[in-house]
PDB file of C-alpha atoms and ligand atoms in Angstrom:
ATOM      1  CA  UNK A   1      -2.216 -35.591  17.215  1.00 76.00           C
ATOM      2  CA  UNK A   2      -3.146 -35.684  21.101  1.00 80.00           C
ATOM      3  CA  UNK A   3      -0.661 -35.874  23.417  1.00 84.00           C
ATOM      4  CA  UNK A   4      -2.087 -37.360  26.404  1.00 88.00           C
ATOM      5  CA  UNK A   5       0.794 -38.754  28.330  1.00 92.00           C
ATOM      6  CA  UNK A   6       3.734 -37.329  30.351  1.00 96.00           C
ATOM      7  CA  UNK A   7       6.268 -39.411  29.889  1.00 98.00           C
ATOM      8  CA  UNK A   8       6.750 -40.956  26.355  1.00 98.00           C
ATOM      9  CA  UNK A   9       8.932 -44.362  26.051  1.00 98.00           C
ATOM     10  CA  UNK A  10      10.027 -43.737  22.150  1.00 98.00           C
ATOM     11  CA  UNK A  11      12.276 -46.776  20.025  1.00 98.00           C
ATOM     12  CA  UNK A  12      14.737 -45.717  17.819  1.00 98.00           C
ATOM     13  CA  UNK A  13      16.274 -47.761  14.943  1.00 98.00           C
ATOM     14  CA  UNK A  14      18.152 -50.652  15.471  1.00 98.00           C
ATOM     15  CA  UNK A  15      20.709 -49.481  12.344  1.00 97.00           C
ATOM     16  CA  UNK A  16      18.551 -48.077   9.552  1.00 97.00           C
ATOM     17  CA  UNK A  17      17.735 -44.501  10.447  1.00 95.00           C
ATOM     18  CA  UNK A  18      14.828 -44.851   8.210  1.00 96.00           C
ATOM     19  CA  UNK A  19      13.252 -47.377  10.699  1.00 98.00           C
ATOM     20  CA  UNK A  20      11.279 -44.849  13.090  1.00 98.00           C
ATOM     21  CA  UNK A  21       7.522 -44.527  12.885  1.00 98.00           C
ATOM     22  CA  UNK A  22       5.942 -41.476  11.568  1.00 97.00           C
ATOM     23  CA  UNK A  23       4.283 -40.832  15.392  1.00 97.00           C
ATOM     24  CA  UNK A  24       7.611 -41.378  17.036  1.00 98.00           C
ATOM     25  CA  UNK A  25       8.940 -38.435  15.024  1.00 98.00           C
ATOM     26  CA  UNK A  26       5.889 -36.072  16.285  1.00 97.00           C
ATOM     27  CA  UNK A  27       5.915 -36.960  19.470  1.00 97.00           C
ATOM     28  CA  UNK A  28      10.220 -36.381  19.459  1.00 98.00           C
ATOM     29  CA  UNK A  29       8.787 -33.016  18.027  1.00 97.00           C
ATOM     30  CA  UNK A  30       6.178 -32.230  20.735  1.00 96.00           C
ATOM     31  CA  UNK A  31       8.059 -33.198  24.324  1.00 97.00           C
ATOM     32  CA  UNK A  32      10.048 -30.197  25.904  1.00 97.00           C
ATOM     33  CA  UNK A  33      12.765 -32.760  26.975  1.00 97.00           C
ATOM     34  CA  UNK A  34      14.460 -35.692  25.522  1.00 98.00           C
ATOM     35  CA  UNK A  35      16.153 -38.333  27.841  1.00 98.00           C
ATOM     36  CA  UNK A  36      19.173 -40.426  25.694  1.00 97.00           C
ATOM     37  CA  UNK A  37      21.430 -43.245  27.083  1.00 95.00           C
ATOM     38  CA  UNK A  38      24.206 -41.469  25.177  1.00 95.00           C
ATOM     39  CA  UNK A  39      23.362 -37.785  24.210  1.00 95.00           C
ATOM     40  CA  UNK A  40      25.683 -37.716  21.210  1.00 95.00           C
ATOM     41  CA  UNK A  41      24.466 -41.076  19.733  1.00 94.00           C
ATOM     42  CA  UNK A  42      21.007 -39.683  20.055  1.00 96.00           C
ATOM     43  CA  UNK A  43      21.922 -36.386  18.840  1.00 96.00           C
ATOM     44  CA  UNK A  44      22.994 -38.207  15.490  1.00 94.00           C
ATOM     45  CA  UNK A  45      19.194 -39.481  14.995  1.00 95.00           C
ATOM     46  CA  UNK A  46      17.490 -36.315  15.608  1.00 97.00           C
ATOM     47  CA  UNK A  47      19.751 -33.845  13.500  1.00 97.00           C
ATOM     48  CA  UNK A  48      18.717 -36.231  10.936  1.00 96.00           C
ATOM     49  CA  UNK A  49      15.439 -35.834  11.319  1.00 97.00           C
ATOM     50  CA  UNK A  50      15.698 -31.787  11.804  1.00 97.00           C
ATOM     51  CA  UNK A  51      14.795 -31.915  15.503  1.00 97.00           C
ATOM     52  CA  UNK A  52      16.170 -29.827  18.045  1.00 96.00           C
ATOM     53  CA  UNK A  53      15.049 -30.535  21.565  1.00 96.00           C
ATOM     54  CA  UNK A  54      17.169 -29.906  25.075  1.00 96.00           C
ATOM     55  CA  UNK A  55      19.141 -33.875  25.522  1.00 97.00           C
ATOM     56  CA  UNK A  56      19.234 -34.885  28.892  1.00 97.00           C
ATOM     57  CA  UNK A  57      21.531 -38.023  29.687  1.00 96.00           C
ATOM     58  CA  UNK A  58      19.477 -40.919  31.499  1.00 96.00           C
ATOM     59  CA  UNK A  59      21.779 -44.215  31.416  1.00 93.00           C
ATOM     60  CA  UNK A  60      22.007 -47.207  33.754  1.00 90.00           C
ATOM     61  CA  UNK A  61      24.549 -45.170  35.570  1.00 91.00           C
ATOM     62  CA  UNK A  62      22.390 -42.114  36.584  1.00 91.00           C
ATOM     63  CA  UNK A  63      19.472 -43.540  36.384  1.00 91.00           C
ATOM     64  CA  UNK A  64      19.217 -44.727  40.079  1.00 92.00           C
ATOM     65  CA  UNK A  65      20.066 -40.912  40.906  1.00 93.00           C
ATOM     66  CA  UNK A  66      18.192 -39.020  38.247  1.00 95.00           C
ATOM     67  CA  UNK A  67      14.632 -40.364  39.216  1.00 96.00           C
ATOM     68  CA  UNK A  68      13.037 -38.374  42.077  1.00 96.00           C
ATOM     69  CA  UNK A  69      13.974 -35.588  40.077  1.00 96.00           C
ATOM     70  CA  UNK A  70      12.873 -36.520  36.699  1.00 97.00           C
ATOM     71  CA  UNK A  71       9.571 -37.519  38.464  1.00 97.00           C
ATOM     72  CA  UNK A  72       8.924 -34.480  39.900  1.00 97.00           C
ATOM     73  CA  UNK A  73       9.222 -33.109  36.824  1.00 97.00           C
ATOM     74  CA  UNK A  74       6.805 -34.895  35.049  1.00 97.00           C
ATOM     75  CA  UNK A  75       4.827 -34.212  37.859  1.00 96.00           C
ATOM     76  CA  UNK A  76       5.066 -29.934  36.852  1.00 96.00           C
ATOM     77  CA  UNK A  77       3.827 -31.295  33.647  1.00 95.00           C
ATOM     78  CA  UNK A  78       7.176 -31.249  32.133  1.00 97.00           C
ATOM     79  CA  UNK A  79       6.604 -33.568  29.009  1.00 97.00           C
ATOM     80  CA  UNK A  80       9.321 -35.962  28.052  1.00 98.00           C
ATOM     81  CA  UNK A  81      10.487 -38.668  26.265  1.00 98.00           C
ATOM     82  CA  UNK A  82      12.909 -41.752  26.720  1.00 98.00           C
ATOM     83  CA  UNK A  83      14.935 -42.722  24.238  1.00 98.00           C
ATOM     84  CA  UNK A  84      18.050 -45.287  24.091  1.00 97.00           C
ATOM     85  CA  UNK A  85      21.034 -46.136  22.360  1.00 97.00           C
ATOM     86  CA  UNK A  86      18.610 -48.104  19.868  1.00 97.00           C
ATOM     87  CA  UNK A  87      15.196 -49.849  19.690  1.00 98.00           C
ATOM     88  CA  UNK A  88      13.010 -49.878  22.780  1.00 98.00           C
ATOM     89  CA  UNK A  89      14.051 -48.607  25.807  1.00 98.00           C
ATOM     90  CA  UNK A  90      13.479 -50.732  28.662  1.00 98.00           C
ATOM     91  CA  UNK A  91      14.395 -53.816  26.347  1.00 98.00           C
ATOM     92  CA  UNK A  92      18.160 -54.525  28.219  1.00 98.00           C
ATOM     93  CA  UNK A  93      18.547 -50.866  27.911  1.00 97.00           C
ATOM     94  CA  UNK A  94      17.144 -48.138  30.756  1.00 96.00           C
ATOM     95  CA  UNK A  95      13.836 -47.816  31.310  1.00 96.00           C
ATOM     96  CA  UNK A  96      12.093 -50.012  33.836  1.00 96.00           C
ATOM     97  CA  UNK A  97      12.922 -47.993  36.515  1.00 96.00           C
ATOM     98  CA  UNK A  98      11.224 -44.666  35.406  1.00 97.00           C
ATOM     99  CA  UNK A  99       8.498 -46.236  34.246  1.00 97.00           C
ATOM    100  CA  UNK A 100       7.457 -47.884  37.978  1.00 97.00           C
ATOM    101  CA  UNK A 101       8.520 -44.922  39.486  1.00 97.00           C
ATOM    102  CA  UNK A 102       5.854 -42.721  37.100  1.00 97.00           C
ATOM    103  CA  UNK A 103       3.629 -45.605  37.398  1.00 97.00           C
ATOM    104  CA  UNK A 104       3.484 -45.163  41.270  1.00 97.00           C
ATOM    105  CA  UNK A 105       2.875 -41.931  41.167  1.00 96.00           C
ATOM    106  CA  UNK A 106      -0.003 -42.433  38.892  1.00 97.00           C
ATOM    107  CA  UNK A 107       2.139 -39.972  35.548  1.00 97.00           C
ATOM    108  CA  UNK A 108       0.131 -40.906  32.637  1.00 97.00           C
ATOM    109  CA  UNK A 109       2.754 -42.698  30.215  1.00 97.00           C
ATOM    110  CA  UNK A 110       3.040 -44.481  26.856  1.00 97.00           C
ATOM    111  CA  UNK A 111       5.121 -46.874  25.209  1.00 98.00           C
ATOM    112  CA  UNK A 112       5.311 -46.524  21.029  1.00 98.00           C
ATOM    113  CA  UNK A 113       5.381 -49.849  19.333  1.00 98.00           C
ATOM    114  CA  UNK A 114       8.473 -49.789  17.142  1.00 98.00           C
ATOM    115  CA  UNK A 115      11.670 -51.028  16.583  1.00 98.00           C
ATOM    116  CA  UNK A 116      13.746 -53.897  18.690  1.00 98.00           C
ATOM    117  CA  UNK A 117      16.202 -56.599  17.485  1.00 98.00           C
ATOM    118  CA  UNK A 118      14.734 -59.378  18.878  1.00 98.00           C
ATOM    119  CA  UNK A 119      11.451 -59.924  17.258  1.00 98.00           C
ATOM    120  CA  UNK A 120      13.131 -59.731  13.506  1.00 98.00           C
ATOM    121  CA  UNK A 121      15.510 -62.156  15.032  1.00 98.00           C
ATOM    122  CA  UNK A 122      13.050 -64.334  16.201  1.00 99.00           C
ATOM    123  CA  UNK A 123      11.053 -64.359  12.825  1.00 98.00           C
ATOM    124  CA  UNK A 124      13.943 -64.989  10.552  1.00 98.00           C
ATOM    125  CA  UNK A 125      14.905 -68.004  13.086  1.00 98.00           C
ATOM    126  CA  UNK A 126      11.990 -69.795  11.455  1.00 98.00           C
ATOM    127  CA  UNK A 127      11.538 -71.313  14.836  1.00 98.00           C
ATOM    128  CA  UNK A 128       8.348 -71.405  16.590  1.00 98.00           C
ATOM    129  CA  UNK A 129       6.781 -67.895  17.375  1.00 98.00           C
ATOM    130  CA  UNK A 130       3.629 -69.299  19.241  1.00 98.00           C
ATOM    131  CA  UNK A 131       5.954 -68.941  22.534  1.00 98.00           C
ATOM    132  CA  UNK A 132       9.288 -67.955  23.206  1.00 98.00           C
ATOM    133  CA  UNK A 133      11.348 -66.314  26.187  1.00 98.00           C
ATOM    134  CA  UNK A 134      13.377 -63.340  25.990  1.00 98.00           C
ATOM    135  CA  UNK A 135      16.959 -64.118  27.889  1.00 98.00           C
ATOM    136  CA  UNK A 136      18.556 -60.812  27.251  1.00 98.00           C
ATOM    137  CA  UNK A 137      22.176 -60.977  27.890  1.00 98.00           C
ATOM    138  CA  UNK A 138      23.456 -64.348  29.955  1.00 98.00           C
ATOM    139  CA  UNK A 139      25.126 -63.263  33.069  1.00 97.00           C
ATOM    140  CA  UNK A 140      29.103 -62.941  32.352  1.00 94.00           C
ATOM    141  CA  UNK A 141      30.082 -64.593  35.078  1.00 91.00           C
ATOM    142  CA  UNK A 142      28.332 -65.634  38.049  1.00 93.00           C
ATOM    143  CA  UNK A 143      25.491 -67.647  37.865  1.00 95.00           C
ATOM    144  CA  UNK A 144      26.171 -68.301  33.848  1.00 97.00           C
ATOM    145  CA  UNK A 145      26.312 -72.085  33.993  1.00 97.00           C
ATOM    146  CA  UNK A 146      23.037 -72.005  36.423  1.00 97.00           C
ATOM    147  CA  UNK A 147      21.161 -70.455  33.809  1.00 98.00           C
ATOM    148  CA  UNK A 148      22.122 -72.275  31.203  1.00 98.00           C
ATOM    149  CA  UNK A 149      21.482 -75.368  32.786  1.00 98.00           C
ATOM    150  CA  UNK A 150      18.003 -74.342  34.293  1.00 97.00           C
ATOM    151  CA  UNK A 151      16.980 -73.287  30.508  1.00 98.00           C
ATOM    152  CA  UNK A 152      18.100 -76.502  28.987  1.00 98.00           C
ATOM    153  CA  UNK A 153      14.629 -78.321  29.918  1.00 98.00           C
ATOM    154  CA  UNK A 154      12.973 -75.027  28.323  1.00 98.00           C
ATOM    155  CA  UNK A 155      10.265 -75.847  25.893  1.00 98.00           C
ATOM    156  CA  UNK A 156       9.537 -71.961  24.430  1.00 98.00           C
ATOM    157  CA  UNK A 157      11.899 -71.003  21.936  1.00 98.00           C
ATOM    158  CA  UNK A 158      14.881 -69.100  23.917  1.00 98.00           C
ATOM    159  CA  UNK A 159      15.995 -65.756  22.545  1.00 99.00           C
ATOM    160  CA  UNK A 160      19.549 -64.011  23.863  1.00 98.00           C
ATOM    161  CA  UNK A 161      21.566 -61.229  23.462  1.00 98.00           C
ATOM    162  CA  UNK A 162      24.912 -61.814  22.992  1.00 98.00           C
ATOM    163  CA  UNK A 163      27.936 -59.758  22.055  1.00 97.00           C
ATOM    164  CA  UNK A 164      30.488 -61.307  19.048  1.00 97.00           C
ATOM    165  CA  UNK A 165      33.403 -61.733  21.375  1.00 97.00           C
ATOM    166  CA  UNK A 166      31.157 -64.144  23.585  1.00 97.00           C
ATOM    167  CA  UNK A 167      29.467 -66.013  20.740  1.00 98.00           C
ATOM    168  CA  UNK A 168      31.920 -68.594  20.670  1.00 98.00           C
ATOM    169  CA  UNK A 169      32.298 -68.951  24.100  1.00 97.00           C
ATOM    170  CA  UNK A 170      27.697 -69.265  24.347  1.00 98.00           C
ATOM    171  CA  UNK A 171      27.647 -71.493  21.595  1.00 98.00           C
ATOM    172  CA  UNK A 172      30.044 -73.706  22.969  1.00 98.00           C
ATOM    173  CA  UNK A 173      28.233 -73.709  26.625  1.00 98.00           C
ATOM    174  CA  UNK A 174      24.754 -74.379  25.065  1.00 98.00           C
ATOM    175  CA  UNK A 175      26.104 -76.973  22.544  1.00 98.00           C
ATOM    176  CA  UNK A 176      27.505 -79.108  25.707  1.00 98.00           C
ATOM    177  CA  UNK A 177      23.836 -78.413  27.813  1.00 98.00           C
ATOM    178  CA  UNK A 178      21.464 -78.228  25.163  1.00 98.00           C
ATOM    179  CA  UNK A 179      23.259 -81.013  22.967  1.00 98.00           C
ATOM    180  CA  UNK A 180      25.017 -80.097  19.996  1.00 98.00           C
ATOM    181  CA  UNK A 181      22.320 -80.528  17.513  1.00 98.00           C
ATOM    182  CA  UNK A 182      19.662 -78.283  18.833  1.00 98.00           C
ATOM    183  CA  UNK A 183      18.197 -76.065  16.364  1.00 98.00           C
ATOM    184  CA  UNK A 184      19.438 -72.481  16.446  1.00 98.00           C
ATOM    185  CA  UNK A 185      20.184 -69.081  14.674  1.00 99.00           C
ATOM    186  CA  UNK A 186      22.358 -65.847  14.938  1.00 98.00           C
ATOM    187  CA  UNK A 187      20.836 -63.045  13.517  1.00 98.00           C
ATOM    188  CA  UNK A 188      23.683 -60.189  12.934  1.00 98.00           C
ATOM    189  CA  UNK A 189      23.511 -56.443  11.836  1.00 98.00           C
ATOM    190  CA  UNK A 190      20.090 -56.488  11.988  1.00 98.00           C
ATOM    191  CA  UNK A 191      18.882 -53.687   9.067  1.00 98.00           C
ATOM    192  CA  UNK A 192      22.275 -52.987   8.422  1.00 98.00           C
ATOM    193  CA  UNK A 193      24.676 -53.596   5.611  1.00 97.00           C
ATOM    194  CA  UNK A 194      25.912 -56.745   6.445  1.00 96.00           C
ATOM    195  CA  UNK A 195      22.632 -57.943   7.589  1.00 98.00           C
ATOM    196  CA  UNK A 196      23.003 -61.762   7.722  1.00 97.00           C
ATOM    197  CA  UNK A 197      20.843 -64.505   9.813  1.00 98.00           C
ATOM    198  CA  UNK A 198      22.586 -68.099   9.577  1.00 98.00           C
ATOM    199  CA  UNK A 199      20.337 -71.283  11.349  1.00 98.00           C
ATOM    200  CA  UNK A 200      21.552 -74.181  11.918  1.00 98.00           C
ATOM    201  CA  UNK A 201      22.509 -76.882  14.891  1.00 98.00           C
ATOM    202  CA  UNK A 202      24.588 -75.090  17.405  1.00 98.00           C
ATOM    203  CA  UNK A 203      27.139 -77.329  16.001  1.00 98.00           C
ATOM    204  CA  UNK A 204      27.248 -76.318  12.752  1.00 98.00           C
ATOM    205  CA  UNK A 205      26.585 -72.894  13.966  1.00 98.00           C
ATOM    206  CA  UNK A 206      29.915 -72.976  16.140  1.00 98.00           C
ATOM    207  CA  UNK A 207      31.610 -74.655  13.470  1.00 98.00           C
ATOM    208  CA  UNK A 208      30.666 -71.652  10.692  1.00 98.00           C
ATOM    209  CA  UNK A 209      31.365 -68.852  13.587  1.00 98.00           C
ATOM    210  CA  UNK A 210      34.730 -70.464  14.698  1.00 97.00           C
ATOM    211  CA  UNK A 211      35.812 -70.309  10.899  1.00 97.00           C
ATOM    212  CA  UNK A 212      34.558 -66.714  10.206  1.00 96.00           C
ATOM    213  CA  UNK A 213      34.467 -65.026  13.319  1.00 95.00           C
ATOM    214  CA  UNK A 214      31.853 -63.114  14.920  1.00 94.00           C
ATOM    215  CA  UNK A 215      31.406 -59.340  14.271  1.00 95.00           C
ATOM    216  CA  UNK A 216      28.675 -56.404  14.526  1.00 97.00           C
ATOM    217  CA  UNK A 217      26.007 -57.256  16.967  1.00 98.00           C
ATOM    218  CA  UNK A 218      24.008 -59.638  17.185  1.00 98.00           C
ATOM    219  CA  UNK A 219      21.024 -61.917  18.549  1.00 98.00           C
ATOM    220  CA  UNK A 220      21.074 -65.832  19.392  1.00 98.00           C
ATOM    221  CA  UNK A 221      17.993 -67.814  19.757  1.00 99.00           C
ATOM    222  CA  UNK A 222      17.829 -70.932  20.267  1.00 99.00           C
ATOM    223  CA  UNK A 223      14.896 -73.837  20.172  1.00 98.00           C
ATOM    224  CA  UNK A 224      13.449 -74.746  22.826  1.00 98.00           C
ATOM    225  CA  UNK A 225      13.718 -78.761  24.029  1.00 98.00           C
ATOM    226  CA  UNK A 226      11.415 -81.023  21.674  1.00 93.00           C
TER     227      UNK A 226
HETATM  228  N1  SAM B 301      16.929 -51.824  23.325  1.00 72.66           N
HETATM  229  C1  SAM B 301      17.474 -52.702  22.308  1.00 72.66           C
HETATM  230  C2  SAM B 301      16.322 -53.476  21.641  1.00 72.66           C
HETATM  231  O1  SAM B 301      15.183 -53.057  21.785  1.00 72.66           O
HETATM  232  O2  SAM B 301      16.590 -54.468  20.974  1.00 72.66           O
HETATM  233  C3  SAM B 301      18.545 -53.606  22.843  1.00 72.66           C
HETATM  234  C4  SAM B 301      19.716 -52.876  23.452  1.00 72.66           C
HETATM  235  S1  SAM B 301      20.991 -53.930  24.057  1.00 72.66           S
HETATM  236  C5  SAM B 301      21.973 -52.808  24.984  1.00 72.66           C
HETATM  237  C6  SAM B 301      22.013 -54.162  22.659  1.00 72.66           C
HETATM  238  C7  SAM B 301      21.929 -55.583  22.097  1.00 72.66           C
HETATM  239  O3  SAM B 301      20.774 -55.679  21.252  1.00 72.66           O
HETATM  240  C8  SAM B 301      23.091 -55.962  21.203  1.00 72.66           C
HETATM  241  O4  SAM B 301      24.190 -56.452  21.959  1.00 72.66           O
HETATM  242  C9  SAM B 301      22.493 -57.052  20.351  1.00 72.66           C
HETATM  243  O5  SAM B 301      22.419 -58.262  21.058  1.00 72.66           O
HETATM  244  C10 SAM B 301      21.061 -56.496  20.147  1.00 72.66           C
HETATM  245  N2  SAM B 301      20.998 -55.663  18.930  1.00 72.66           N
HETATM  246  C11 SAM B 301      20.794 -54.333  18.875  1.00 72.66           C
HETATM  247  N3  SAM B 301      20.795 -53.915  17.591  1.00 72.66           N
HETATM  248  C12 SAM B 301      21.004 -55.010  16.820  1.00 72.66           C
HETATM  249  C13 SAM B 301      21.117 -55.237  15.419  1.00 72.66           C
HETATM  250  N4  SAM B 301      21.024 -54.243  14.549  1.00 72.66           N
HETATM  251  N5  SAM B 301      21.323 -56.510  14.991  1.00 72.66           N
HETATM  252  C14 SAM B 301      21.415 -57.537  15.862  1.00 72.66           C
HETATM  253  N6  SAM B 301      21.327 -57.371  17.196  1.00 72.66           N
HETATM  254  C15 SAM B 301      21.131 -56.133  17.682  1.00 72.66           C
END
């Protein structure tokens, strides 16, 4: 295999170790350095896979401070690759801001395609796939209700990310925006053991979750307005 680029932007499994792609495993192999959001989580995946490469920790924490060096780095010709807690980096996980920052400095990179929760999400919605809009996580607090409310006229099928102790507390929000019988799923565990996707109207959705609870993690999405 050629290795062409500098900086490699490598997914990881979302859950089932055995999700990684054959070329994400040689090109963990070939880099000299490994960037993780969490070097012990990471650490996990590759003694798995028998590789043993210097971890360097790159989170949204450090990332801000890490950059002018990492760059210049890559700019030696020091090859490395980003990797996150699980599935793509740069997907509400760290990335973005390496990747301009090698951009503008014209350091060849590439992105593998691989693993990310929302696009199994999406498909087992069985809502429409022809155009949707990736939400990531709603904002916790401030401007929460504004974006709810400026999505509620959305016509592309809305995907967020959502964790179980807020489900309740989304459902409820977009049931009262959205009206309660707007088509929805949760998608939970994703290629884990207790792997489950329920759809339903956000009503009966917040009626099964308020019975059963929420656990694991977990991806909403939600139609978008007939
Ligand atoms: N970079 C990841 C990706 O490509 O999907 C997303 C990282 S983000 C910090 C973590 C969120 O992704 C979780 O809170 C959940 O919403 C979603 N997620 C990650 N793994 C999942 C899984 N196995 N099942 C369902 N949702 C998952």
């Amino acid at each position: 295999m050629k290795f062409t680029a500098s900086l490699y932007i490598v997914p990881t499994p979302i859950g089932n170790l055995s999700d990684i792609t054959l070329r994400a495993l040689e090109v963990l192999k070939a880099v000299e350095v490994i960037l993780a959001e969490d070097t012990r989580t990471s650490r996990t995946l590759l003694q798995h896979y028998h590789i043993e490469k210097p971890l360097e920790s790159f989170h949204a924490f450090n990332e801000h401070k890490k950059i002018n060096f990492l760059i210049e780095r890559l700019r030696q010709g020091v090859r490395m690759a980003l990797i996150s807690d699980a599935g793509t980096p740069g997907i509400s996980d760290p990335g973005y801001l390496i990747i301009r920052a090698a951009l503008q400095e014209n350091i060849p990179i590439d992105c593998l395609p691989g693993p990310t929760a929302f696009v199994p999400a999406l498909i087992k919605s069985g809502l429409p796939t022809d155009r949707f809009v990736f939400e990531g996580f709603l904002p916790h607090k401030k401007g929460r209700l504004s974006r709810i409310k400026e999505l509620a006229n959305e016509k592309r099928t809305l995907i967020f990310y959502e964790s179980p102790h807020r489900l309740i507390k989304t459902l409820e929000q977009l049931a009262e925006h959205f009206g309660h019988e707007r088509m929805a799923s949760v998608s939970r565990e994703l290629t884990k053991h207790f792997e489950e996707t329920r759809n339903g109207t956000l009503h009966e959705l917040l009626a099964h979750f308020r019975k059963t609870g929420a656990k694991g993690e977990l991806v909403l999405v939600v139609a978008g307005k007939d």
